[in-house]
Short mmCIF file of C-alpha atoms in Angstrom, two decimals:
data_model
loop_
_atom_site.label_atom_id
_atom_site.label_comp_id
_atom_site.label_asym_id
_atom_site.label_seq_id
_atom_site.Cartn_x
_atom_site.Cartn_y
_atom_site.Cartn_z
CA MET A 1 17.16 -34.85 6.65
CA ASN A 2 16.00 -36.92 3.69
CA VAL A 3 16.78 -37.02 0.00
CA SER A 4 14.15 -34.50 -1.11
CA SER A 5 15.28 -31.97 1.53
CA CYS A 6 18.63 -31.67 -0.22
CA TYR A 7 17.10 -30.77 -3.58
CA GLU A 8 14.54 -28.46 -1.99
CA ALA A 9 17.37 -26.64 -0.25
CA ALA A 10 19.13 -26.24 -3.61
CA GLY A 11 16.02 -24.57 -5.03
CA ALA A 12 15.74 -22.26 -2.03
CA PHE A 13 19.43 -21.39 -2.40
CA ALA A 14 19.03 -20.54 -6.10
CA TYR A 15 16.08 -18.23 -5.38
CA GLY A 16 17.60 -16.60 -2.31
CA THR A 17 15.13 -18.00 0.22
CA LEU A 18 17.43 -20.41 2.07
CA LYS A 19 17.99 -19.17 5.62
CA ALA A 20 19.44 -20.53 8.85
CA LYS A 21 16.73 -21.31 11.42
CA SER A 22 18.15 -18.76 13.87
CA ASN A 23 20.36 -15.70 13.40
CA PRO A 24 20.31 -15.95 9.60
CA ASP A 25 23.15 -14.28 7.70
CA ALA A 26 25.29 -14.04 10.82
CA PRO A 27 28.92 -15.15 10.38
CA GLY A 28 28.92 -18.90 9.86
CA ARG A 29 25.14 -18.93 9.28
CA THR A 30 24.84 -17.71 5.70
CA ALA A 31 22.96 -19.57 2.97
CA SER A 32 26.25 -21.12 1.82
CA ASP A 33 26.94 -22.33 5.36
CA VAL A 34 23.49 -23.89 5.52
CA MET A 35 24.11 -25.72 2.23
CA THR A 36 27.45 -27.01 3.49
CA ASP A 37 25.82 -28.27 6.68
CA LEU A 38 23.09 -30.01 4.67
CA GLU A 39 25.63 -31.71 2.42
CA ARG A 40 27.50 -33.06 5.44
CA SER A 41 24.36 -34.25 7.26
CA SER A 42 22.32 -35.76 4.44
CA CYS A 43 21.30 -39.42 4.33
CA PRO A 44 23.56 -40.56 7.19
CA GLY A 45 22.14 -44.04 7.73
CA ALA A 46 21.26 -47.33 6.06
CA GLY A 47 17.95 -48.29 4.50
CA ALA A 48 15.53 -46.79 2.01
CA CYS A 49 14.58 -43.11 1.78
CA GLY A 50 12.46 -42.40 4.85
CA GLY A 51 9.27 -41.04 3.30
CA MET A 52 6.48 -42.66 1.32
CA TYR A 53 8.65 -42.54 -1.77
CA THR A 54 8.98 -45.26 -4.40
CA ALA A 55 10.85 -47.82 -2.24
CA ASN A 56 8.44 -47.64 0.69
CA THR A 57 5.46 -47.43 -1.67
CA MET A 58 6.42 -50.72 -3.27
CA ALA A 59 7.45 -52.34 0.03
CA THR A 60 4.09 -51.61 1.70
CA ALA A 61 2.17 -52.62 -1.42
CA ILE A 62 4.03 -55.91 -1.75
CA GLU A 63 3.38 -56.65 1.93
CA ALA A 64 -0.33 -55.95 1.35
CA MET A 65 -0.17 -58.43 -1.55
CA GLY A 66 1.14 -61.17 0.74
CA LEU A 67 4.53 -61.42 -0.95
CA THR A 68 6.65 -60.52 2.10
CA LEU A 69 6.72 -61.27 5.81
CA PRO A 70 4.53 -59.17 8.15
CA GLY A 71 6.30 -55.96 9.12
CA SER A 72 8.90 -56.24 6.37
CA SER A 73 8.12 -52.87 4.81
CA SER A 74 8.29 -50.80 8.01
CA TYR A 75 11.16 -52.30 9.99
CA PRO A 76 14.12 -49.86 10.05
CA ALA A 77 17.13 -51.35 8.29
CA LEU A 78 19.24 -51.70 11.43
CA SER A 79 16.48 -52.62 13.88
CA PRO A 80 16.31 -55.94 15.79
CA GLY A 81 12.99 -56.57 14.04
CA LYS A 82 14.67 -56.52 10.62
CA ALA A 83 17.31 -58.97 11.87
CA ARG A 84 14.58 -61.32 13.15
CA GLU A 85 12.76 -61.03 9.84
CA CYS A 86 15.91 -62.13 8.00
CA GLU A 87 16.09 -65.20 10.25
CA ARG A 88 12.41 -66.00 9.62
CA ALA A 89 12.92 -65.75 5.86
CA ALA A 90 14.52 -69.21 5.87
CA GLU A 91 11.42 -70.68 7.52
CA VAL A 92 9.18 -69.02 4.94
CA ILE A 93 11.30 -70.34 2.08
CA LYS A 94 10.80 -73.84 3.47
CA THR A 95 7.03 -73.23 3.75
CA THR A 96 6.72 -72.01 0.17
CA MET A 97 8.62 -75.07 -1.07
CA GLU A 98 6.57 -77.53 0.98
CA LYS A 99 3.24 -75.98 -0.03
CA ASP A 100 4.38 -75.12 -3.57
CA ILE A 101 3.49 -71.43 -3.11
CA ARG A 102 4.67 -69.52 -6.15
CA PRO A 103 4.66 -65.79 -6.93
CA ARG A 104 1.92 -66.21 -9.54
CA ASP A 105 -0.29 -67.85 -6.90
CA LEU A 106 -0.11 -64.60 -4.93
CA LEU A 107 -0.21 -62.14 -7.84
CA THR A 108 -3.99 -62.13 -8.19
CA ARG A 109 -6.60 -59.54 -9.00
CA GLU A 110 -7.44 -59.30 -5.29
CA SER A 111 -3.82 -58.76 -4.25
CA PHE A 112 -3.36 -55.98 -6.80
CA GLU A 113 -6.50 -54.32 -5.43
CA ASN A 114 -4.88 -54.47 -1.98
CA ALA A 115 -1.73 -52.87 -3.39
CA LEU A 116 -3.71 -50.00 -4.88
CA VAL A 117 -5.70 -49.44 -1.68
CA ILE A 118 -2.66 -49.28 0.62
CA THR A 119 -0.93 -46.95 -1.86
CA MET A 120 -3.88 -44.54 -1.76
CA ILE A 121 -4.21 -44.76 2.04
CA LEU A 122 -0.53 -43.99 2.65
CA GLY A 123 -0.04 -41.41 -0.13
CA GLY A 124 2.38 -43.52 -2.16
CA SER A 125 4.31 -42.72 -5.30
CA THR A 126 2.89 -42.59 -8.83
CA ASN A 127 5.73 -44.97 -9.68
CA GLY A 128 3.66 -47.60 -7.90
CA VAL A 129 1.12 -47.39 -10.73
CA LEU A 130 3.86 -47.93 -13.28
CA HIS A 131 5.18 -50.98 -11.42
CA PHE A 132 1.74 -52.47 -10.66
CA LEU A 133 0.80 -52.35 -14.34
CA ALA A 134 4.09 -54.00 -15.30
CA MET A 135 3.75 -56.69 -12.60
CA ALA A 136 0.17 -57.43 -13.60
CA ASN A 137 1.15 -57.70 -17.24
CA THR A 138 3.88 -60.21 -16.39
CA ALA A 139 1.52 -62.21 -14.17
CA GLU A 140 -1.18 -62.09 -16.86
CA VAL A 141 -3.61 -60.30 -14.55
CA LYS A 142 -5.79 -57.67 -16.18
CA LEU A 143 -5.08 -54.28 -14.58
CA THR A 144 -5.64 -50.90 -16.23
CA LEU A 145 -5.63 -47.20 -15.44
CA GLU A 146 -9.40 -47.49 -15.05
CA ASP A 147 -8.81 -49.80 -12.08
CA VAL A 148 -6.40 -47.28 -10.58
CA ASP A 149 -8.98 -44.53 -11.03
CA ARG A 150 -11.78 -46.66 -9.56
CA VAL A 151 -9.79 -47.57 -6.43
CA SER A 152 -8.61 -43.99 -5.98
CA ASN A 153 -12.16 -42.66 -6.16
CA LYS A 154 -13.35 -44.93 -3.34
CA THR A 155 -10.27 -44.86 -1.07
CA PRO A 156 -9.48 -42.00 1.35
CA PHE A 157 -6.00 -40.56 1.81
CA LEU A 158 -5.13 -40.96 5.51
CA ALA A 159 -1.36 -40.81 6.12
CA ASP A 160 0.55 -37.68 7.09
CA LEU A 161 3.76 -39.07 5.62
CA ALA A 162 6.49 -37.41 3.54
CA PRO A 163 6.77 -36.11 0.89
CA SER A 164 3.47 -34.27 1.37
CA GLY A 165 3.34 -34.81 5.15
CA LYS A 166 5.73 -34.44 8.08
CA TYR A 167 6.27 -38.02 9.31
CA LEU A 168 8.59 -40.76 8.03
CA MET A 169 8.35 -44.56 7.84
CA GLU A 170 10.30 -44.98 11.08
CA ASP A 171 7.59 -42.97 12.83
CA LEU A 172 4.98 -45.35 11.45
CA TYR A 173 7.06 -48.30 12.67
CA LYS A 174 6.97 -46.92 16.22
CA ILE A 175 3.16 -47.05 16.32
CA GLY A 176 2.83 -50.57 14.89
CA GLY A 177 4.06 -50.30 11.32
CA THR A 178 2.42 -51.56 8.17
CA PRO A 179 0.76 -54.62 9.82
CA SER A 180 -1.17 -52.36 12.23
CA VAL A 181 -2.39 -50.25 9.30
CA LEU A 182 -3.41 -53.40 7.39
CA LYS A 183 -5.22 -54.71 10.48
CA MET A 184 -7.28 -51.51 10.67
CA LEU A 185 -8.06 -51.58 6.93
CA ILE A 186 -9.06 -55.26 6.99
CA ALA A 187 -11.46 -54.53 9.85
CA ALA A 188 -12.90 -51.64 7.84
CA GLY A 189 -13.36 -53.79 4.75
CA LEU A 190 -10.95 -51.80 2.61
CA ILE A 191 -8.27 -54.52 2.40
CA ASN A 192 -9.02 -58.13 1.50
CA GLY A 193 -7.65 -60.18 4.39
CA ASN A 194 -8.48 -63.54 2.78
CA ILE A 195 -5.69 -63.50 0.21
CA PRO A 196 -2.94 -66.15 0.61
CA THR A 197 0.59 -65.09 1.57
CA VAL A 198 4.14 -66.44 1.59
CA THR A 199 3.72 -67.59 5.20
CA GLY A 200 1.08 -70.13 4.19
CA LYS A 201 -1.51 -68.12 6.15
CA THR A 202 -3.96 -65.47 5.00
CA LEU A 203 -3.12 -61.79 5.26
CA ALA A 204 -5.66 -61.40 8.08
CA GLU A 205 -4.04 -64.25 10.02
CA ASN A 206 -0.61 -62.65 9.56
CA VAL A 207 -1.66 -59.40 11.26
CA ALA A 208 -4.19 -60.75 13.77
CA ASN A 209 -1.77 -60.66 16.72
CA TRP A 210 -0.25 -57.33 15.75
CA PRO A 211 -1.10 -54.35 17.99
CA SER A 212 -3.80 -51.97 16.84
CA LEU A 213 -2.86 -48.37 16.06
CA PRO A 214 -2.77 -46.23 19.23
CA GLN A 215 -5.77 -43.97 19.70
CA ASP A 216 -3.60 -40.88 20.24
CA GLN A 217 -1.30 -41.30 17.22
CA ALA A 218 -1.34 -38.54 14.58
CA ILE A 219 0.23 -40.26 11.57
CA ILE A 220 -2.76 -42.23 10.26
CA ARG A 221 -6.00 -40.26 10.30
CA PRO A 222 -9.25 -42.06 11.22
CA LEU A 223 -11.48 -43.02 8.30
CA SER A 224 -14.01 -40.49 9.58
CA ASN A 225 -11.52 -37.62 9.24
CA PRO A 226 -9.29 -38.23 6.19
CA ILE A 227 -6.77 -35.78 4.75
CA LYS A 228 -8.62 -36.23 1.47
CA GLU A 229 -11.83 -38.18 0.93
CA SER A 230 -10.54 -39.81 -2.24
CA GLY A 231 -7.10 -41.01 -3.28
CA HIS A 232 -4.26 -38.66 -4.18
CA ILE A 233 -3.42 -40.44 -7.45
CA ARG A 234 -5.68 -39.13 -10.19
CA VAL A 235 -6.06 -40.50 -13.71
CA LEU A 236 -6.53 -37.71 -16.24
CA ARG A 237 -7.94 -37.74 -19.76
CA GLY A 238 -8.06 -35.08 -22.43
CA ASN A 239 -6.75 -34.04 -25.83
CA PHE A 240 -3.20 -33.82 -24.43
CA ALA A 241 -3.45 -37.29 -22.89
CA PRO A 242 -6.08 -39.20 -24.88
CA ASP A 243 -4.92 -42.54 -23.43
CA GLY A 244 -4.53 -41.24 -19.91
CA ALA A 245 -2.04 -39.60 -17.58
CA VAL A 246 -1.43 -39.86 -13.85
CA ALA A 247 -1.24 -36.94 -11.41
CA LYS A 248 -0.28 -36.90 -7.75
CA ILE A 249 -2.69 -34.52 -6.01
CA THR A 250 -2.82 -34.67 -2.22
CA GLY A 251 -5.26 -31.76 -1.94
CA LYS A 252 -2.96 -29.03 -0.69
CA GLU A 253 -2.02 -28.10 -4.29
CA GLY A 254 -5.64 -27.29 -5.21
CA LEU A 255 -7.80 -29.21 -7.65
CA SER A 256 -7.18 -27.29 -10.88
CA PHE A 257 -4.40 -25.37 -12.56
CA THR A 258 -4.27 -23.27 -15.71
CA GLY A 259 -1.09 -21.80 -17.12
CA LYS A 260 1.04 -21.12 -20.16
CA ALA A 261 3.07 -24.08 -21.37
CA ARG A 262 6.84 -23.79 -21.45
CA VAL A 263 8.77 -26.74 -22.86
CA PHE A 264 12.18 -28.14 -21.96
CA ASN A 265 13.89 -30.86 -23.96
CA LYS A 266 15.26 -33.05 -21.11
CA GLU A 267 15.19 -32.45 -17.38
CA HIS A 268 18.68 -30.95 -17.25
CA GLU A 269 17.44 -27.94 -19.26
CA LEU A 270 14.83 -27.20 -16.60
CA ASP A 271 17.41 -27.80 -13.86
CA THR A 272 19.67 -25.21 -15.49
CA ALA A 273 16.84 -22.68 -15.78
CA LEU A 274 15.96 -23.15 -12.11
CA SER A 275 19.57 -22.87 -10.94
CA LYS A 276 19.83 -19.56 -12.80
CA GLY A 277 16.55 -18.29 -11.32
CA GLU A 278 14.95 -18.03 -14.78
CA ILE A 279 11.51 -19.38 -13.81
CA PRO A 280 9.45 -16.34 -12.72
CA ARG A 281 7.23 -16.14 -9.66
CA ASN A 282 4.60 -13.87 -11.16
CA GLU A 283 3.34 -16.03 -14.03
CA SER A 284 1.36 -19.29 -13.93
CA LEU A 285 3.38 -21.80 -15.94
CA VAL A 286 2.99 -25.45 -16.91
CA LEU A 287 6.56 -26.67 -17.34
CA ILE A 288 6.73 -29.59 -19.76
CA VAL A 289 9.80 -31.84 -19.71
CA ARG A 290 9.90 -34.11 -22.73
CA TYR A 291 12.27 -36.76 -24.15
CA GLU A 292 12.51 -38.44 -20.71
CA GLY A 293 9.94 -41.15 -21.42
CA PRO A 294 10.05 -44.74 -22.67
CA LYS A 295 11.41 -43.68 -26.06
CA GLY A 296 13.50 -40.70 -25.10
CA GLY A 297 15.04 -41.39 -21.66
CA PRO A 298 16.63 -43.81 -22.12
CA GLY A 299 15.71 -46.00 -19.18
CA MET A 300 13.10 -43.54 -17.90
CA PRO A 301 15.23 -41.92 -15.18
CA GLU A 302 13.14 -40.66 -12.30
CA GLN A 303 12.95 -36.89 -11.99
CA LEU A 304 13.35 -35.24 -8.59
CA LYS A 305 15.84 -32.39 -8.83
CA ALA A 306 13.54 -29.95 -10.64
CA SER A 307 10.33 -30.70 -8.73
CA ALA A 308 12.12 -30.47 -5.37
CA ALA A 309 13.88 -27.25 -6.36
CA ILE A 310 10.51 -25.71 -7.26
CA ILE A 311 9.12 -26.65 -3.83
CA GLY A 312 12.23 -25.35 -2.08
CA ALA A 313 12.17 -22.08 -4.00
CA GLY A 314 8.52 -21.56 -3.04
CA LEU A 315 7.31 -21.36 -6.65
CA LYS A 316 3.61 -22.02 -6.12
CA ASN A 317 2.66 -20.85 -9.61
CA ILE A 318 4.08 -23.95 -11.31
CA ALA A 319 2.71 -27.27 -12.56
CA LEU A 320 4.98 -29.97 -14.01
CA VAL A 321 4.16 -32.38 -16.85
CA THR A 322 6.52 -34.99 -18.30
CA ASP A 323 6.50 -37.91 -20.72
CA GLY A 324 8.76 -39.68 -18.18
CA ARG A 325 8.29 -40.38 -14.49
CA TYR A 326 8.78 -38.49 -11.25
CA SER A 327 10.61 -39.63 -8.18
CA GLY A 328 8.47 -40.83 -5.33
CA ALA A 329 9.93 -37.93 -3.32
CA SER A 330 8.39 -35.43 -5.75
CA HIS A 331 5.32 -33.48 -4.70
CA GLY A 332 3.41 -30.47 -5.91
CA PHE A 333 1.30 -30.20 -9.07
CA ILE A 334 2.93 -33.00 -11.12
CA VAL A 335 1.59 -35.08 -14.02
CA SER A 336 3.19 -38.04 -15.80
CA LEU A 337 2.21 -39.37 -19.22
CA SER A 338 4.65 -42.30 -19.12
CA PHE A 339 1.97 -44.78 -18.09
CA VAL A 340 0.54 -44.93 -21.59
CA PHE A 341 3.91 -44.78 -23.35
CA PHE A 342 3.09 -41.49 -25.07
CA PRO A 343 5.12 -41.50 -28.33
CA LEU A 344 7.36 -38.54 -29.07
CA GLU A 345 6.07 -38.37 -32.63
CA SER A 346 2.56 -37.65 -31.33
CA TYR A 347 3.46 -34.55 -29.35
CA PRO A 348 1.37 -31.56 -30.30
CA VAL A 349 3.43 -28.44 -30.95
CA VAL A 350 0.69 -25.87 -30.33
CA ILE A 351 -0.66 -26.15 -26.81
CA ASN A 352 -1.55 -24.32 -23.63
CA LEU A 353 -2.44 -26.48 -20.69
CA ASP A 354 -5.62 -26.38 -18.65
CA ILE A 355 -5.24 -29.35 -16.35
CA LEU A 356 -7.20 -31.13 -13.66
CA ARG A 357 -10.61 -29.74 -14.47
CA LYS A 358 -12.94 -32.69 -13.93
CA ASN A 359 -9.95 -35.01 -14.28
CA ARG A 360 -9.05 -33.54 -17.67
CA LEU A 361 -5.71 -32.72 -19.21
CA ASP A 362 -6.57 -30.47 -22.13
CA THR A 363 -4.92 -27.88 -24.35
CA SER A 364 -6.11 -24.68 -25.95
CA ARG A 365 -4.93 -23.18 -29.23
CA LEU A 366 -2.38 -20.77 -27.86
CA LYS A 367 1.14 -21.20 -29.23
CA LEU A 368 3.56 -23.30 -27.26
CA ARG A 369 6.72 -21.57 -26.14
CA SER A 370 9.63 -23.92 -26.72
CA GLU A 371 12.97 -23.64 -24.93
CA GLY A 372 14.82 -25.30 -27.79
CA PRO A 373 14.52 -27.09 -31.14
CA LEU A 374 12.64 -30.27 -31.82
CA PRO A 375 15.87 -32.29 -31.82
CA TRP A 376 14.48 -35.58 -33.02
CA LEU A 377 12.75 -34.02 -36.05
CA ARG A 378 15.69 -31.79 -36.87
CA MET A 379 18.05 -34.75 -36.66
CA VAL A 380 15.90 -36.77 -39.05
CA ILE A 381 15.78 -33.93 -41.58
CA LEU A 382 19.49 -33.16 -41.41
CA SER A 383 20.48 -36.81 -41.62
CA SER A 384 18.35 -37.18 -44.74
CA LEU A 385 19.93 -34.24 -46.62
CA THR A 386 23.02 -36.06 -47.90
CA PRO A 387 21.26 -39.21 -49.18
CA LEU A 388 18.51 -37.02 -50.65
CA LYS A 389 21.07 -34.93 -52.48
CA ILE A 390 22.80 -38.06 -53.84
CA ALA A 391 19.47 -39.48 -54.97
CA LEU A 392 18.47 -36.28 -56.76
CA ILE A 393 21.81 -35.92 -58.52
CA SER A 394 21.66 -39.58 -59.60
CA ARG A 395 18.18 -39.00 -60.97
CA MET A 396 19.31 -35.94 -62.92
CA LEU A 397 22.21 -37.89 -64.48
CA LEU A 398 19.94 -40.80 -65.38
CA MET A 399 17.31 -38.51 -66.91
CA THR A 400 20.01 -36.76 -68.98
CA SER A 401 21.33 -40.12 -70.26
CA TRP A 402 17.86 -41.37 -71.19
CA ARG A 403 17.03 -38.07 -72.88
CA ARG A 404 20.11 -38.31 -75.08
CA GLU A 405 19.18 -41.87 -76.05
CA GLY A 406 15.67 -40.76 -76.95
CA ARG A 407 14.12 -43.09 -74.43
CA ILE A 408 12.09 -40.32 -72.78
CA GLY A 409 10.86 -36.90 -73.80
CA ASN A 410 8.59 -34.04 -72.82
CA LEU A 411 10.55 -33.47 -69.59
CA PRO A 412 11.92 -30.20 -68.28
CA SER A 413 15.38 -29.31 -69.53
CA PRO A 414 18.31 -30.42 -67.34
CA ARG A 415 18.87 -26.82 -66.35
CA CYS A 416 15.26 -26.30 -65.25
CA GLU A 417 15.25 -29.64 -63.44
CA GLY A 418 18.48 -28.74 -61.65
CA VAL A 419 16.94 -25.47 -60.42
CA LEU A 420 13.85 -27.37 -59.24
CA TRP A 421 15.80 -29.92 -57.18
CA ARG A 422 18.20 -27.35 -55.78
CA SER A 423 15.17 -25.39 -54.58
CA THR A 424 13.75 -28.55 -52.96
CA LEU A 425 17.01 -29.18 -51.14
CA GLY A 426 17.14 -25.56 -50.02
CA LEU A 427 13.63 -25.66 -48.59
CA TRP A 428 14.38 -28.93 -46.76
CA ALA A 429 17.54 -27.48 -45.21
CA THR A 430 15.74 -24.25 -44.24
CA LEU A 431 13.05 -26.28 -42.46
CA ALA A 432 15.71 -28.15 -40.51
CA MET A 433 17.42 -24.94 -39.41
CA ALA A 434 14.09 -23.36 -38.42
CA LEU A 435 13.46 -26.22 -36.02
#
């Protein structure tokens, strides 16, 4: 069991597809019994989520950047290896102080390239892109979505790891862990082994004595037989994402998707629709979740519940797009626009998505079906009604006073002007209610 299994089971339960593995629906083996068993058995141990989710994506990437000890990202939390690593950390701290090795010495263009390569090889989370861009910005290293796209185009996807695959990080640890993968990639010229690391040695020196991957292992495909010839993280452009968006496409979802857009204002609205079974199976839909991004979150909470429920329910006619970010455990046809900080005010209101056609994210002119009002616009209009009314009344009183004093003339009568401004207020209020 892992974290995404729980949410996938919830989706299967909502759509009536959750069954016991044997003797389904027998007494004690109903869908409700299965859910109860899952709740009691979920996430029983220490450590990060077991798949190539956000935590393991960042851990493997940071190890490939030379910022952690060899093996750090793949040791199970309670293993003897992790305990030994903790003891070695003191030695490394001493080394970094003696040699004056600082984080910015290791956060280089070459190390970020390594991070991108290992993320593509292992099928890591799109959140890695978000974090790499932020890290590079802080370290004053130029890194853009174009770099992500370039590395993805030249790097094969090799790892059969969750969420898209069947193995977990502990399985990778048993065949040599991250250092064995890095050793293979350095030999193949895909990873730069000459970068400095916290140990005072190069990355290649750190992994030189590590065992090579076993010939008969099935977790990491050979370079000659990849799961996908290019990376799973795709950078999209188009009139819906003029500054770029990021999609996680492992290959099993297909390479294009066209469907009618259906919009939800916050993830919980989509969660509710899924729990009620309101998303149909017989219609291709692009479900858009907005107001979860940098300006609307707040805090850009990662989204997993909806995407996992869709997988669990077996809804293969769905693509997901958000202005926020997805959990590393999410998989399926998912696109995030958070990487370019897409402003809420720029959202088009008339769209139909045609995504992933030659790395495009475009819209047609069909009308968008909205699941609710445009709350931010409605709020602005409603909040402006009272001060607008006060301003208009004040103007009417001032105009009347000036008219009596003969200071102005050739203006509509107070009665006509009152009708005019009342009509303006009425139209403004009607617009707010229509939204």
